[in-house]
Amino acid sequence: MIKKPITIQIPSGLEARPIALLVQVASQFESDIYVESEQRRVNAKSIMGMMTLGLTSGEDIMVSASGEDEQEAIANIEKYLSGKAN
């Protein structure tokens, strides 16, 4: 399992469309991927779960991945959340 702190750098924060795109990125991988914010932890492959976090630009989150492709999963999620994949 890998855990990595990531700062959200998408200007609009994680509204419906950016969350849908994040879920698409996460769903490409076999690994179990979770996003933690404050005391809550949700599956990064769940649109409804991600919406409940109400994440904004500049917010720090913890992303964890566990599985055969965990390193690639974390790297791609970090790339997306840093605004470099847009």
XYZ file of C-alpha atoms in Angstrom:
86
model
C 0.000 0.000 0.000
C 1.162 3.498 -0.885
C -0.088 6.689 0.754
C 0.680 10.119 -0.641
C -0.407 13.595 0.420
C -1.596 15.655 -2.550
C -2.716 19.285 -2.798
C -5.618 19.843 -5.186
C -4.562 22.374 -7.806
C -7.564 22.266 -10.131
C -8.771 25.919 -10.182
C -12.481 25.082 -9.888
C -11.896 22.531 -7.128
C -13.599 19.178 -7.374
C -17.072 19.922 -8.660
C -19.191 17.397 -10.588
C -17.212 17.337 -13.862
C -13.716 17.233 -12.318
C -14.884 14.511 -9.909
C -16.251 12.449 -12.812
C -12.879 12.776 -14.553
C -11.019 11.799 -11.358
C -13.227 8.713 -11.005
C -12.412 7.830 -14.639
C -8.683 8.118 -13.904
C -8.986 5.978 -10.766
C -11.164 3.382 -12.507
C -8.431 2.624 -15.049
C -6.490 0.800 -12.338
C -7.006 -2.530 -10.617
C -5.768 -1.184 -7.285
C -8.102 -0.161 -4.477
C -7.807 3.632 -4.316
C -9.067 5.835 -1.497
C -9.141 9.575 -0.853
C -8.972 10.826 2.726
C -9.958 14.314 3.807
C -10.126 15.213 7.485
C -11.791 12.207 9.136
C -13.497 10.814 6.043
C -12.204 8.149 3.656
C -13.980 7.327 0.393
C -13.404 5.080 -2.591
C -11.879 7.180 -5.409
C -13.861 5.091 -7.916
C -17.199 6.230 -6.431
C -18.679 9.430 -7.860
C -21.192 9.746 -5.031
C -18.539 9.123 -2.385
C -16.212 11.703 -3.890
C -19.009 14.283 -4.097
C -19.599 13.987 -0.345
C -16.073 15.255 0.390
C -16.726 18.723 -1.081
C -13.057 19.225 -1.968
C -11.766 22.633 -3.057
C -8.681 23.955 -4.813
C -5.714 24.256 -2.457
C -7.040 21.575 -0.114
C -4.669 18.846 1.077
C -5.845 15.247 0.839
C -4.280 11.833 1.352
C -4.550 9.350 -1.505
C -3.870 5.678 -0.863
C -3.643 2.814 -3.318
C -3.211 -0.882 -2.772
C -2.676 -3.388 -5.574
C -0.397 -4.421 -8.414
C -0.572 -1.065 -10.203
C -0.626 1.144 -7.086
C 2.421 3.235 -8.050
C 1.057 4.065 -11.492
C -2.384 4.783 -9.995
C -0.997 7.277 -7.454
C 1.184 8.945 -10.112
C -1.761 9.424 -12.495
C -4.095 10.715 -9.790
C -1.439 13.157 -8.598
C -0.915 14.331 -12.186
C -4.634 14.924 -12.610
C -5.123 16.706 -9.266
C -2.071 18.926 -9.841
C -3.723 20.242 -13.005
C -1.000 18.856 -15.285
C -3.280 16.379 -17.069
C -5.836 18.973 -18.166
